[in-house]
XYZ file of C-alpha atoms in Angstrom:
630
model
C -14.523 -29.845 -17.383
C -15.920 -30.190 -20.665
C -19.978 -30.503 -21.561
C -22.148 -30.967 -24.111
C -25.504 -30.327 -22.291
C -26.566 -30.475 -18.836
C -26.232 -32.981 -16.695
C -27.560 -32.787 -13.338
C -32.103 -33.679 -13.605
C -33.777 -31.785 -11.228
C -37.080 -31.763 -12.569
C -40.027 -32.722 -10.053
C -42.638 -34.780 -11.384
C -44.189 -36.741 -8.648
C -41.215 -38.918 -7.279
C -37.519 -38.226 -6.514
C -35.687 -38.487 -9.851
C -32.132 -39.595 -9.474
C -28.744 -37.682 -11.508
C -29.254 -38.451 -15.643
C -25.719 -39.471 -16.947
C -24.953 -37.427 -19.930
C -25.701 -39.133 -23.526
C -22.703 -41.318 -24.632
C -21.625 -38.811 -27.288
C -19.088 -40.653 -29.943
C -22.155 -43.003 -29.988
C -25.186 -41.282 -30.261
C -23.904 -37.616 -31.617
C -21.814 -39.299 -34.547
C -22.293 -37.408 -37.683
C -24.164 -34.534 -36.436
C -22.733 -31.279 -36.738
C -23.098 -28.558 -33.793
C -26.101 -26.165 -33.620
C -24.003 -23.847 -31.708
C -20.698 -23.421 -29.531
C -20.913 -22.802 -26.094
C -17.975 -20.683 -25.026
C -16.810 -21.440 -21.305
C -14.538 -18.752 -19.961
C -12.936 -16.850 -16.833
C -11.778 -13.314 -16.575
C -12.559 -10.535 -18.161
C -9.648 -8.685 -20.170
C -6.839 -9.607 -22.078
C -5.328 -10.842 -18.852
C -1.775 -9.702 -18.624
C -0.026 -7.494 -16.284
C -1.859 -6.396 -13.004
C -5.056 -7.669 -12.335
C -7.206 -4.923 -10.954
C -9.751 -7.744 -8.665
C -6.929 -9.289 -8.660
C -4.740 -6.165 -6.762
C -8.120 -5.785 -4.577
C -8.125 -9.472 -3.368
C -4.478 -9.376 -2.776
C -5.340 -5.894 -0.733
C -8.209 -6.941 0.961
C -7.657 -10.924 1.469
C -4.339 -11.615 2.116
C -3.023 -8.039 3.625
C -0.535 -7.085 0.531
C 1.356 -4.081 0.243
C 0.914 -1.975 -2.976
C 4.322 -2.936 -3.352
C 4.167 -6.304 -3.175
C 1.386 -6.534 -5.720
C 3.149 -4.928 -7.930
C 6.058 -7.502 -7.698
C 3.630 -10.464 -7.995
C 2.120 -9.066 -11.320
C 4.965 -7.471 -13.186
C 7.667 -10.047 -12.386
C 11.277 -9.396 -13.526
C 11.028 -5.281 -13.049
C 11.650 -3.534 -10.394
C 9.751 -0.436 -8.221
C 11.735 2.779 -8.194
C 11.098 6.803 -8.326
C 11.307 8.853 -11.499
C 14.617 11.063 -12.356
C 16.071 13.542 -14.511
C 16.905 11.161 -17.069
C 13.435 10.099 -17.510
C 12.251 13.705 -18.331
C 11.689 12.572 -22.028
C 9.215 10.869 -21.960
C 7.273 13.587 -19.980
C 8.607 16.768 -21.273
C 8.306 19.918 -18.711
C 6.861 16.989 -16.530
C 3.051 17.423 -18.966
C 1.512 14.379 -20.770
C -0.754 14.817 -24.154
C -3.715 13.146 -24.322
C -6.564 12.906 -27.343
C -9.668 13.584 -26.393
C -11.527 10.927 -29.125
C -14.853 12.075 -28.530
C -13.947 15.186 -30.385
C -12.251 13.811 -33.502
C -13.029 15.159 -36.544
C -14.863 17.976 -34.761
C -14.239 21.605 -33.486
C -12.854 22.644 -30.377
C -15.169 24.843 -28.315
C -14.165 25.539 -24.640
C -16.186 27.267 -21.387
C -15.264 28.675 -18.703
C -18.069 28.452 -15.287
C -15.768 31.772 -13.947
C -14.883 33.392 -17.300
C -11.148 32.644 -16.929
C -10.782 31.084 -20.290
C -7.629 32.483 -22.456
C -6.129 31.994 -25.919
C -2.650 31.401 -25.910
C -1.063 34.272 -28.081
C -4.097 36.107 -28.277
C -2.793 39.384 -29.938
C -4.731 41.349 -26.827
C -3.043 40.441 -23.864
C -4.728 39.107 -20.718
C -8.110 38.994 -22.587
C -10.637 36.543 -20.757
C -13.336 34.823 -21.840
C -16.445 32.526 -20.872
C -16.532 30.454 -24.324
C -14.069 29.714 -27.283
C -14.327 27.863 -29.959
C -11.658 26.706 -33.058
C -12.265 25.905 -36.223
C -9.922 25.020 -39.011
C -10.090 27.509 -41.752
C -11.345 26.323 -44.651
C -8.810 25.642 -47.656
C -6.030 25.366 -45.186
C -4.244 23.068 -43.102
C -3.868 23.345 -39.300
C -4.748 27.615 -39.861
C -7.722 28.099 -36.935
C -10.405 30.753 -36.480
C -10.977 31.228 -32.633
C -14.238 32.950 -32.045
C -15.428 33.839 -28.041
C -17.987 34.560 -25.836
C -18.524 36.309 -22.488
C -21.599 33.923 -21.891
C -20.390 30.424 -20.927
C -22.354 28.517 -23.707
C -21.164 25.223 -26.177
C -21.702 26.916 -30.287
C -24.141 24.362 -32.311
C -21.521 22.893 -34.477
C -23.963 23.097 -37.515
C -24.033 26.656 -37.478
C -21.728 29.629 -38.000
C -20.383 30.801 -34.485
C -21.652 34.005 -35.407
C -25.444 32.668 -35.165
C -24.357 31.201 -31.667
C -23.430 34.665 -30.459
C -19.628 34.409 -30.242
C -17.198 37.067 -32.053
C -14.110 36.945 -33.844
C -10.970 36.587 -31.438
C -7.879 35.910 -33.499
C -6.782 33.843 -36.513
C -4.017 31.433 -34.865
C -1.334 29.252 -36.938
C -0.728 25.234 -35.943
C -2.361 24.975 -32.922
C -5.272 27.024 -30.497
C -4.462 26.107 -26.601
C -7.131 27.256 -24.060
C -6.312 27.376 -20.687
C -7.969 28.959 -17.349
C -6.303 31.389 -14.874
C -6.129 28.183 -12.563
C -6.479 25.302 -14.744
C -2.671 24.206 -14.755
C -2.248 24.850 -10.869
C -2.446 21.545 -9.541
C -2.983 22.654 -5.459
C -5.161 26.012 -5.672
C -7.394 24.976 -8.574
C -11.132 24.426 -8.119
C -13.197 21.649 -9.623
C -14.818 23.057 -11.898
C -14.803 26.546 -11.527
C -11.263 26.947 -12.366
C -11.388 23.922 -14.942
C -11.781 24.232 -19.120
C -14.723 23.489 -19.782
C -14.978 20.895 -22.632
C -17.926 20.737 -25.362
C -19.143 17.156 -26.078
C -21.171 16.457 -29.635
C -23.855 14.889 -26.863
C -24.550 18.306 -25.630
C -22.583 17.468 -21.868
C -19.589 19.527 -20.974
C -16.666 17.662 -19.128
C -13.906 19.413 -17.367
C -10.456 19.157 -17.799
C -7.399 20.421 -16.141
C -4.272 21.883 -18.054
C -4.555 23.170 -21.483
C -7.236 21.776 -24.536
C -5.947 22.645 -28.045
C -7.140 21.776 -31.315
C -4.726 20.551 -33.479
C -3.751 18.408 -36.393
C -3.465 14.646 -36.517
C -1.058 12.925 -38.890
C -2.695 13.148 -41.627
C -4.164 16.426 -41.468
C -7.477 15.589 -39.407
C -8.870 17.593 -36.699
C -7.588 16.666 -33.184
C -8.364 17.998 -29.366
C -5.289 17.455 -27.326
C -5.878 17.997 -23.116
C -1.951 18.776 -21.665
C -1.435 18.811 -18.375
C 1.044 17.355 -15.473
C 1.097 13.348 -15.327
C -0.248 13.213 -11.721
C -3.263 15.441 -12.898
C -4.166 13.259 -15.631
C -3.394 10.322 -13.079
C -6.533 11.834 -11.291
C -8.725 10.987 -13.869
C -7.877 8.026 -14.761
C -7.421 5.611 -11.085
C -11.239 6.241 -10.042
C -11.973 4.950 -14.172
C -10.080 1.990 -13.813
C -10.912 0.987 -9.848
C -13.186 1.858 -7.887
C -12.436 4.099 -5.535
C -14.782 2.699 -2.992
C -12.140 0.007 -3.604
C -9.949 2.269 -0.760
C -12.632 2.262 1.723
C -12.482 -2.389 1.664
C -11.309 -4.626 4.666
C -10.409 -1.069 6.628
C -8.508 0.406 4.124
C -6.654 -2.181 2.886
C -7.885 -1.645 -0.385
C -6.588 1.521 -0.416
C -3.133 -0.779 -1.296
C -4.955 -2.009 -4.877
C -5.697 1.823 -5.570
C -1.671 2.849 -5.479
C -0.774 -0.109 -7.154
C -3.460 0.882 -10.126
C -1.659 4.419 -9.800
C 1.982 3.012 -10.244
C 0.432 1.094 -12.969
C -1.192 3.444 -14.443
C 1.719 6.639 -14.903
C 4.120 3.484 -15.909
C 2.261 3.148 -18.604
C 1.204 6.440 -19.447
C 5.166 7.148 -19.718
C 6.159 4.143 -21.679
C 3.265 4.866 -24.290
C 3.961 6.968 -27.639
C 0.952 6.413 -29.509
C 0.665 9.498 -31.914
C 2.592 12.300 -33.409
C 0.383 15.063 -31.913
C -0.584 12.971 -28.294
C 1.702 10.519 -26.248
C -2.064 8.595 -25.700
C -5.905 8.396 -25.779
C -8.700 8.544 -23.539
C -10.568 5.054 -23.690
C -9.323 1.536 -23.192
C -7.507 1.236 -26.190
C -4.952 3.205 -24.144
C -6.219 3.276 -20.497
C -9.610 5.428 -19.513
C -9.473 8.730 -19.028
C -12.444 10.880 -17.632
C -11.099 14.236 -16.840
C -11.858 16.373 -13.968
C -15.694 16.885 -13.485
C -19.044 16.090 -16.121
C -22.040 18.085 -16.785
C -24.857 16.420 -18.553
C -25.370 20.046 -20.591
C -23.851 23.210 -20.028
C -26.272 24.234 -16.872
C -26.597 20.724 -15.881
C -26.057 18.893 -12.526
C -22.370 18.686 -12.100
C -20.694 15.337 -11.448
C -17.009 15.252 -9.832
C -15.355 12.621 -11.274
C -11.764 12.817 -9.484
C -12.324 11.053 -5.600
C -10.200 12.002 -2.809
C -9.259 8.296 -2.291
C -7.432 7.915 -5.580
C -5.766 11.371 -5.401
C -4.437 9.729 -2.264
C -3.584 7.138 -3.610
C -1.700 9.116 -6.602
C -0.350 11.337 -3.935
C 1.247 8.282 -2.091
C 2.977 6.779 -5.025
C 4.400 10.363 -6.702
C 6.927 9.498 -9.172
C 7.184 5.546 -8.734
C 7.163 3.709 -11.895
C 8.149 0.066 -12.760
C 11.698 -0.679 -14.560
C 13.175 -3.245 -16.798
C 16.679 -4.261 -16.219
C 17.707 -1.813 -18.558
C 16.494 0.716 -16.335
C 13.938 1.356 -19.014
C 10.361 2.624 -17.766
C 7.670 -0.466 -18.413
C 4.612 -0.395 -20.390
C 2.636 -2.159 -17.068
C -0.120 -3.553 -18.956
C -3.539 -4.264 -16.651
C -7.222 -5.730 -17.263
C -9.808 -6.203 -15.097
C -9.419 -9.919 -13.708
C -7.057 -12.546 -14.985
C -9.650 -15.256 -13.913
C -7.315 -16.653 -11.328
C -3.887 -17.107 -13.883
C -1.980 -14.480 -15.813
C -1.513 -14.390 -19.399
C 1.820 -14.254 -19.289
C 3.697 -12.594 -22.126
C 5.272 -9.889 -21.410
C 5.720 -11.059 -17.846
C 5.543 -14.009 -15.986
C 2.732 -16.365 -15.549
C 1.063 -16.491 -12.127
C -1.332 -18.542 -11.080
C -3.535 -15.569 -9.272
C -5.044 -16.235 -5.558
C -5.828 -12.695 -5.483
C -7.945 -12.303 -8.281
C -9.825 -15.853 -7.238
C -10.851 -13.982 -3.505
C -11.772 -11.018 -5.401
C -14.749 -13.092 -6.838
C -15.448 -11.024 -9.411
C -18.458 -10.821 -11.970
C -16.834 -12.148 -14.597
C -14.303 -14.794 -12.644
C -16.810 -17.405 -14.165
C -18.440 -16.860 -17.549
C -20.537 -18.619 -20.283
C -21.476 -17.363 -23.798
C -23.251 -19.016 -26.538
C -22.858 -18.703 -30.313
C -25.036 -19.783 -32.286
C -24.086 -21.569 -35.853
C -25.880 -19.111 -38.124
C -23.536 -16.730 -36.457
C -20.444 -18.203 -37.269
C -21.180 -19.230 -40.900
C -22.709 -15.697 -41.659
C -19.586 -14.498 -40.352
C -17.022 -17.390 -42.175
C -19.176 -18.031 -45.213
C -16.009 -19.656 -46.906
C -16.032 -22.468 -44.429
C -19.510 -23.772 -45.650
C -21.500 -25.550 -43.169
C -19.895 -25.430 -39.633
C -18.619 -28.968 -38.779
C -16.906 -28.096 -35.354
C -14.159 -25.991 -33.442
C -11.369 -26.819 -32.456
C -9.188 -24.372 -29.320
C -6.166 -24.835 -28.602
C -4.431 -23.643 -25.358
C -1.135 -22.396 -23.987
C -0.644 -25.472 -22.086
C 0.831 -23.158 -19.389
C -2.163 -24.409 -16.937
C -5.128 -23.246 -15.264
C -8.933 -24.986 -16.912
C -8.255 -26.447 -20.322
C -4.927 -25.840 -19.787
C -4.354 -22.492 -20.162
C -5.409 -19.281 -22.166
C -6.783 -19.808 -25.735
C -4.000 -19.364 -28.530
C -5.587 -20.728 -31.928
C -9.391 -21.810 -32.601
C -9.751 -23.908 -35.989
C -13.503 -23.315 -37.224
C -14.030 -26.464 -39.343
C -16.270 -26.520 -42.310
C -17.962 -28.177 -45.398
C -15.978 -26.664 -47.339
C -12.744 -24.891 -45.519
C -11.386 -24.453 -42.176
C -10.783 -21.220 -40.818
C -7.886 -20.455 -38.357
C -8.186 -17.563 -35.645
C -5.849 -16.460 -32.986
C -7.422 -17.286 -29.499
C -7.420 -13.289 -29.499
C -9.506 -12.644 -32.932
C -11.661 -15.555 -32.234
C -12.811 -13.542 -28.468
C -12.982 -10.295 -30.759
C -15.012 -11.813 -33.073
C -17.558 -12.602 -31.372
C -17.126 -10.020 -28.359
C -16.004 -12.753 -25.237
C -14.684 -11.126 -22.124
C -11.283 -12.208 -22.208
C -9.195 -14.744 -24.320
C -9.130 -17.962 -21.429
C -12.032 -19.834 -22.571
C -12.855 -23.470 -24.322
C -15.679 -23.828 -26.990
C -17.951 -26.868 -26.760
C -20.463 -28.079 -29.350
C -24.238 -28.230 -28.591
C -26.567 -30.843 -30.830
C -29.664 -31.064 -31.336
C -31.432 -34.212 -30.351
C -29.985 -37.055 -30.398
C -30.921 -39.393 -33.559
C -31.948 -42.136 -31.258
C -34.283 -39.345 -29.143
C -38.251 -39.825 -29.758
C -39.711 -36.953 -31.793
C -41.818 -34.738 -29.337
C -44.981 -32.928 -29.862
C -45.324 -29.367 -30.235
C -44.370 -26.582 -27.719
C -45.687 -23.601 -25.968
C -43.159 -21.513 -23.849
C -44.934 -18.606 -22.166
C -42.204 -16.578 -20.114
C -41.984 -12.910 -18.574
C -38.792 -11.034 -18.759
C -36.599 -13.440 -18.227
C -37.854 -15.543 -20.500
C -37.842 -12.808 -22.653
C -34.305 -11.946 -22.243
C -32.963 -15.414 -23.116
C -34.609 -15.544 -26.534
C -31.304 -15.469 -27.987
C -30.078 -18.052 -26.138
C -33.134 -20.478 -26.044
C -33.431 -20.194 -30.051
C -29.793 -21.436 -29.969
C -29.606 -23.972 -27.224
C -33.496 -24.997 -26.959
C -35.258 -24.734 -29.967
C -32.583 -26.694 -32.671
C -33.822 -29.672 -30.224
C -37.885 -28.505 -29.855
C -37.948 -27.163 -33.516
C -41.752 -26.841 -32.967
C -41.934 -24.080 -30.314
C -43.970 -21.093 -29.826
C -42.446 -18.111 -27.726
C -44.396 -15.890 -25.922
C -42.143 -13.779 -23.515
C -43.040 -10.338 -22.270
C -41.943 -7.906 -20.034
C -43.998 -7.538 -17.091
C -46.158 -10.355 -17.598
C -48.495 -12.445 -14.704
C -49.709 -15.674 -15.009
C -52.662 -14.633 -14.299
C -53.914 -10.950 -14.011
C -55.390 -7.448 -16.245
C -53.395 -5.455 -14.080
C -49.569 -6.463 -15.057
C -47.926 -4.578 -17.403
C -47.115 -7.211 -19.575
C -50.482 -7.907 -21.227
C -51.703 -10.573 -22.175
C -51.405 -12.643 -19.233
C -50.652 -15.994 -19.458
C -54.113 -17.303 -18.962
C -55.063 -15.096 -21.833
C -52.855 -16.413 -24.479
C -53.685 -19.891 -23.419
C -57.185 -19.283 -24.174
C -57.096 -17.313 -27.283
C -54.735 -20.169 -29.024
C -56.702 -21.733 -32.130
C -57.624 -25.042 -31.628
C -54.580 -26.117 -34.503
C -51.653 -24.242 -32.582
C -52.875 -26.530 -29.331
C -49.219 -27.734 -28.036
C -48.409 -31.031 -26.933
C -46.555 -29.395 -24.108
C -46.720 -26.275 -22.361
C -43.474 -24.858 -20.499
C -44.693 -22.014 -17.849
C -41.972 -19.594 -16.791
C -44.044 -16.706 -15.107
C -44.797 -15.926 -11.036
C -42.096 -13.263 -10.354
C -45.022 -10.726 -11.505
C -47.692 -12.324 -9.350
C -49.080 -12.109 -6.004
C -48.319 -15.307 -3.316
C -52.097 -14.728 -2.084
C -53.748 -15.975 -5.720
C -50.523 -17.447 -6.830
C -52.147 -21.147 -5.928
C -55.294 -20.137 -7.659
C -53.421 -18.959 -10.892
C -51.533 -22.593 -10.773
C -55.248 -24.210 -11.059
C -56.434 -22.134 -13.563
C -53.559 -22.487 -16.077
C -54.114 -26.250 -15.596
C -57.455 -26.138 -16.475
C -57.122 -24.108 -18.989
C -54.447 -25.684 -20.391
C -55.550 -29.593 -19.672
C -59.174 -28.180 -21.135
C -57.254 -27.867 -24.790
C -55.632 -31.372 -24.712
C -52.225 -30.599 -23.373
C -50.352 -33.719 -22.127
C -47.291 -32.245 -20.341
C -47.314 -28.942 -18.259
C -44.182 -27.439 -17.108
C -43.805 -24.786 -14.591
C -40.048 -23.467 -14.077
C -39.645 -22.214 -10.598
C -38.525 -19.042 -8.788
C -35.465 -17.977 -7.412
C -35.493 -17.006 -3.906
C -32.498 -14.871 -3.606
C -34.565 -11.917 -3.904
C -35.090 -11.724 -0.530
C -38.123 -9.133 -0.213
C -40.563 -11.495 -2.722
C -42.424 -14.574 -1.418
C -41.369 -16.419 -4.198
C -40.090 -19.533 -1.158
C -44.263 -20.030 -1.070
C -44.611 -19.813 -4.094
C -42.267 -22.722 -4.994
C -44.005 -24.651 -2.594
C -47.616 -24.002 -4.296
C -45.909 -25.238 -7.678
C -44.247 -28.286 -5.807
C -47.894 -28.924 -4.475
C -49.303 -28.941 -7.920
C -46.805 -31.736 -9.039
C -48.996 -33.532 -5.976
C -52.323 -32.546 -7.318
C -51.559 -33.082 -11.166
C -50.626 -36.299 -12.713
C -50.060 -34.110 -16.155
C -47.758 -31.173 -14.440
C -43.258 -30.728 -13.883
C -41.280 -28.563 -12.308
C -38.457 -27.569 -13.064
C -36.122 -26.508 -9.988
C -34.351 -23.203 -11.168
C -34.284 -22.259 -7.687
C -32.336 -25.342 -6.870
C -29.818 -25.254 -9.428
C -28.727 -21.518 -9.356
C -28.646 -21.889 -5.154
C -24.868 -22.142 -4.898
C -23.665 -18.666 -3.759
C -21.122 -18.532 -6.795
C -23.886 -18.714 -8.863
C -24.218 -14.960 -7.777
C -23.129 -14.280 -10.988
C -25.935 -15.404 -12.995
C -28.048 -12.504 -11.657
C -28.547 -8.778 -12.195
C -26.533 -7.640 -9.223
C -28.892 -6.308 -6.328
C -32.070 -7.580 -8.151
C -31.477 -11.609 -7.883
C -34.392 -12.016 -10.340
C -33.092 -10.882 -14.015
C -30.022 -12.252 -15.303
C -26.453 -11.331 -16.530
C -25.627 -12.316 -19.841
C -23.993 -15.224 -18.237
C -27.263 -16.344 -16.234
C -28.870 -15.629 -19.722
C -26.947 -19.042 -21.461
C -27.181 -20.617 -18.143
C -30.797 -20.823 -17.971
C -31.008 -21.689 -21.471
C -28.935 -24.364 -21.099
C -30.931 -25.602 -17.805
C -34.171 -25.766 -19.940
C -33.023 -27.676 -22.392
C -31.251 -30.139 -20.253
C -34.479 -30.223 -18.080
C -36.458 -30.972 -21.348
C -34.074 -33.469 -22.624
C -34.509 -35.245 -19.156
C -38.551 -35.452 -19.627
C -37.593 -36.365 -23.031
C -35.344 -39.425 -21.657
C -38.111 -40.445 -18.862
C -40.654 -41.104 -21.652
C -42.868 -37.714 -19.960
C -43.086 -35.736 -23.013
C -46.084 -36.482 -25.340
C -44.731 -38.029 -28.876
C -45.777 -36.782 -32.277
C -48.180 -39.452 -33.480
C-alpha cells in the first residue's frame, strides 16, 4: 500500500474524532515537489539464497529438516558429500582466509602457552611466546621475524627492539606461525593452544591453523589464517546465526544451524576471491570471527566458537550443494528475504519461513530527506520525484526494486534498485519510495511551534526536520536526554517547565507539542500536567499538545499516566493528545522499539513516530484546532 502521510487521527481533544481520509493528492499536491522520500521496505540483505530467519522459521514453525531447507532455498541443486575430485578447491583439505583487520599492517603473533613456531626457522623446534613480521624495507615480500618469550603484542610505531623482542630469522615470501596444537582439530585447546592474533585496537583474537604474513597482488602487506574448512566453519556459523538459534522450539532450530553450515562451506569452496586467500573475513565474503577474543593481551577472554554450531558443523561434514554439472555452488545467504526470495541465481520463493521468523527487520521504514539526495545528485537540480521500478515477480509493490529514476530540474538520474539501497544505506533492495509534501497549498498557515521532547524526541530529530518541520517551518526543538517535565533532579536539565518559563516573550509559540513523562514520577505526574498548562496558557499559548506514553514497558506506570493526560483533555479546553500508545499497540509494531526497553526506538520506530506527529498535526491542522498566523 502506498502513502503519502498518515492516515489514521487519533488525537484526543475532548470528543471522539472519527478516521481523516487522506488529502486528495493529484488535486491538492499538484505542482509541489517532495520534501523527502519515505522508503518502505522488508528484509534485511540482498535477499537471495538461504534466508537465515527464514531457515529458523522453517526449523522452528513448520518442523523442516536441514535438508529440506536447503531444497526450498537453493532450488535446482542438489545435497551431496564432498569427494576426491573436489580436492581443488580445498587443497590438503585447508582454506585461506584474509584477516582485513590487519591489512597494510605487520603480523605479530602470541602464544598464552609459549608454543608459537616459525616455519623454517633455521633453529629447529625453537618456541616462542610472541612473533612478529615485518617486510624489510626496500624489498618485496623479504620479512624480518623478531620473538619474544613474554606473550606481549609489539607497538607497531616502534622498532621491535624497543618492545623487547629479538631477532629470529630473515624469511623469503612468506612467515607462517603456528602452535604445537593449533592445526589439531580434536586435542587443541581454546586458547591455550591457539595463535594468538594482534589487533591495531590493542585486543588479541585467536585463531586456529597457521597466520602468515604475506603479499597481496600488488605487493601490499597481507595476514593469511590457513587452516581445515570445518575449523574455519567454527567460526563462522555462531557469526552468521545465532547459536541460541539450536536451543528454539526443542531443538528444532538446531535444523537452521546445519543448514547455515552446508551453506556456509558451499560457499567457502566455490569462492576464489584473491591470489594469496580463497576469501575474507567480513560480509563481503561471509563473517569470520576466529576461535576466541581478548579485549587486550591480559584481558577477559571471550570464546567465540559454541558447542551448538560445532554440532551442527559436525552433523553436516562434507555436504555441500551441486549444480547439475556436479559443480560445487556459491550458496549465497542474507539475513531475511522479507517473506520472498530475490531470485537470481535461484528460484523465487515466496518465503513462509522467513514471515514466522518475524524478524526485526521483516517490516522497515526509512526516510530521506531532499537535501540528501540533491547534495548527493547535484546534476539533477532540484528533486522533482522518484520513480522505482520492480521485478514484477510479486510480493508488496510487486516485487524487489530493480531501477529508481531520481527526477530533477535539470536531469534525471538512473540507479539500480541495488545502488539506490547502497546509496543511501537501506537494509535490503525490496522497498518502494513515496514522496512526502509539505502542506498542502490549500492548508491554513499555522502559528509558531514549540516541541519540547526527551530522548526520544531527541532521537528523531533527523526524522522530524524531514517529515515535520518542511510542514511547521516555524518550530523550535528542544529534545534532551534524560529530561522531566517537571523536576531539578533529571538528568536532562532544563526541565520542561524551565524552558517554558525562561522563553522571551517574542519566541512565545502559538502551539506547544509536549513529548516528555517517561522520566517522571506517576505520583506528581498529574501535578506536572497542571503546571505546564499554566505555565504555558500564562504566555498566550492557544494549542497544547501532549504525546502519550507507551505502555509496553511493562515495569513503568506510564498506563496512569496516560490516563492523567486523557483527564487533562477533560479539564482543558486549550490541551490534545496525541495517542502514541494507541497507534504503536499492535504487537508487530514490536519493531518500532529498542528490543527489551519498549521505550526508545529502532531506526524504524524513529520515521514512524515522525511520521505519526506530523499526521497528528496535520489532523489539528484540518479540524481548524491549531491557532492561525494573524
Amino acid at each position: 500500500m502506498k502513502r503519502i502521510l498518515l492516515i489514521l487521527a487519533l488525537v484526543i481533544s475532548g470528543a471522539t474524532i472519527s478516521p481523516v481520509a487522506p488529502a486528495a493528492h493529484a488535486e491538492t499536491l499538484a505542482g509541489q515537489t517532495p520534501v523527502a522520500i519515505l522508503v518502505t521496505g522488508r528484509g534485511f540483505g540482498h535477499g537471495r539464497g538461504l534466508s537465515q530467519y527464514g531457515s529458523l522459521g522453517w526449523a522452528t514453525k513448520f518442523n523442516k529438516t536441514w535438508q529440506e531447507i536447503l531444497d526450498f532455498y537453493y532450488g535446482g541443486t542438489t545435497l551431496s558429500q564432498l569427494t576426491e575430485t573436489d580436492a581443488g578447491l580445498s587443497p590438503g583439505c585447508k582454506i585461506t582466509i584474509r584477516l582485513t583487520t590487519l591489512d597494510g599492517r605487520q603480523t605479530a603473533v602470541l602464544s598464552d602457552n609459549a608454543t608459537l613456531t616459525l616455519a623454517g626457522d633455521t633453529v629447529p623446534g625453537r618456541k616462542w611466546a610472541a612473533l612478529v613480521a615485518r617486510e624489510i624495507p626496500g624489498t618485496v615480500a623479504q620479512y624480518r621475524v623478531w620473538g619474544s618469550t613474554v606473550p606481549k603484542c609489539p607497538v607497531a610505531a616502534k622498532t621491535p627492539e624497543e618492545s623487547g623482542f629479538v631477532l629470529v630469522a630473515d624469511v623469503p615470501t612468506t612467515a607462517s606461525f603456528a602452535t604445537t596444537l593449533s592445526d589439531d582439530p580434536t586435542t587443541a585447546v581454546v586458547p591455550n593452544d591457539m595463535v594468538g592474533l594482534c589487533e591495531p585496537s590493542g585486543s588479541v583474537r585467536y585463531y586456529r591453523g597457521v597466520i602468515s604474513a604475506v603479499n597481496g597482488t600488488d605487493g601490499e602487506n597481507r595476514t593469511v589464517n590457513t587452516l581445515r574448512v570445518d575449523d574455519y566453519l567454527r567460526g563462522v556459523v555462531p557469526r552468521e546465526s545465532p547459536a541460541s538459534w539450536g536451543d528454539a522450539a526443542n531443538g528444532a532450530g538446531m535444523n537452521a544451524l546445519r543448514a547455515q553450515a552446508v551453506a556456509a562451506r558451499s560457499y567457502a569452496l566455490s569462492s576464489n576471491g584473491y591470489s594469496y586467500a580463497k576469501l575474507c573475513d567480513t560480509q563481503d565474503c561471509q563473517v569470520y570471527g576466529g576461535a576466541a577474543l581478548r579485549d587486550k593481551v591480559d584481558g577477559k577472554l571471550t570464546v567465540l566458537e559454541d558447542l551448538r554450531t560445532n554440532a551442527a558443523i559436525t552433523d553436516t561434514s562434507g555436504f555441500v550443494m551441486r549444480d547439475a554439472a556436479g559443480k560445487v555452488v556459491r550458496t549465497e545467504f542474507t539475513s531475511s528475504n522479507g517473506g520472498r526470495t530475490a531470485g537470481i541465481n535461484f528460484p523465487v520463493r515466496v518465503d513462509d519461513g522467513d514471515v514466522a521468523a518475524d524478524a526485526a527487520e521483516l517490516r522497515w521504514t526509512n526516510v530521506i530527506s531532499k537535501s540528501a539526495i540533491e547534495k548527493k545528485y547535484p546534476e539533477i537540480g532540484v528533486l522533482v520525484s522518484v520513480v522505482t521500478t520492480h521485478d514484477g515477480l510479486g510480493g508488496d509493490w510487486n516485487g524487489y526494486a530493480t531501477s529508481v529514476a531520481i527526477n530533477g530540474t535539470a536531469a534525471t538520474k538512473t540507479l539500480t534498485g541495488w545502488e539506490f539501497r547502497s546509496a543511501f544505506s537501506l537494509r535490503a533492495p525490496w522497498y518502494e519510495t513515496t514522496p512526502i509534501y509539505g502542506a498542502t497549498a490549500d492548508a491554513p498557515v499555522v502559528g509558531s511551534m514549540l516541541f519540547i521532547g526527551d530522548s526520544v524526541g531527541e532521537s528523531i530529530r533527523t526524522e522530524f526536520e524531514s517529515i515535520v518541520l518542511p510542514a511547521y517551518p516555524t518550530t523550535n526543538i528542544q529534545v534532551a536526554t534524560g529530561r522531566c517535565m517537571v523536576g531539578a533532579t533529571c538528568m536532562g536539565q532544563p526541565d520542561g517547565l524551565s524552558i517554558i518559563n525562561s522563553l522571551p516573550a517574542e519566541q512565545t509559540p502559538a502551539i506547544a507539542l509536549i513529548e516528555l513523562g517517561y522520566n517522571d514520577m506517576s505520583l506528581s505526574y498529574a501535578t506536572e500536567i497542571d503546571q505546564v498548562v499554566a505555565a504555558l496558557s500564562a504566555r498566550g499559548v492557544q494549542r497544547i499538545i501532549f504525546v502519550n506514553m507507551s505502555t509496553r514497558r511493562q515495569t513503568a506506570d506510564y498506563g496512569t499516566m496516560n490516563t492523567m493526560l486523557a483527564n487533562a483533555v477533560t479539564a482543558y479546553p486549550n490541551v490534545s493528545v496525541f495517542d502514541w500508545n494507541g497507534y504503536s499497540a499492535d504487537p508487530a509494531e514490536w519493531r518500532w522499539f529498542v528490543k527489551d526497553d519498549n521505550v526508545h526506538l529502532t531506526a524504524t520506530g524513529q520515521t514512524e513516530f515522525a511520521l505519526f506527529l506530523r499526521g497528528q498535526l496535520d489532523t489539528l491542522r484540518n479540524q481548524g484546532l491549531l491557532p492561525l498566523t494573524p
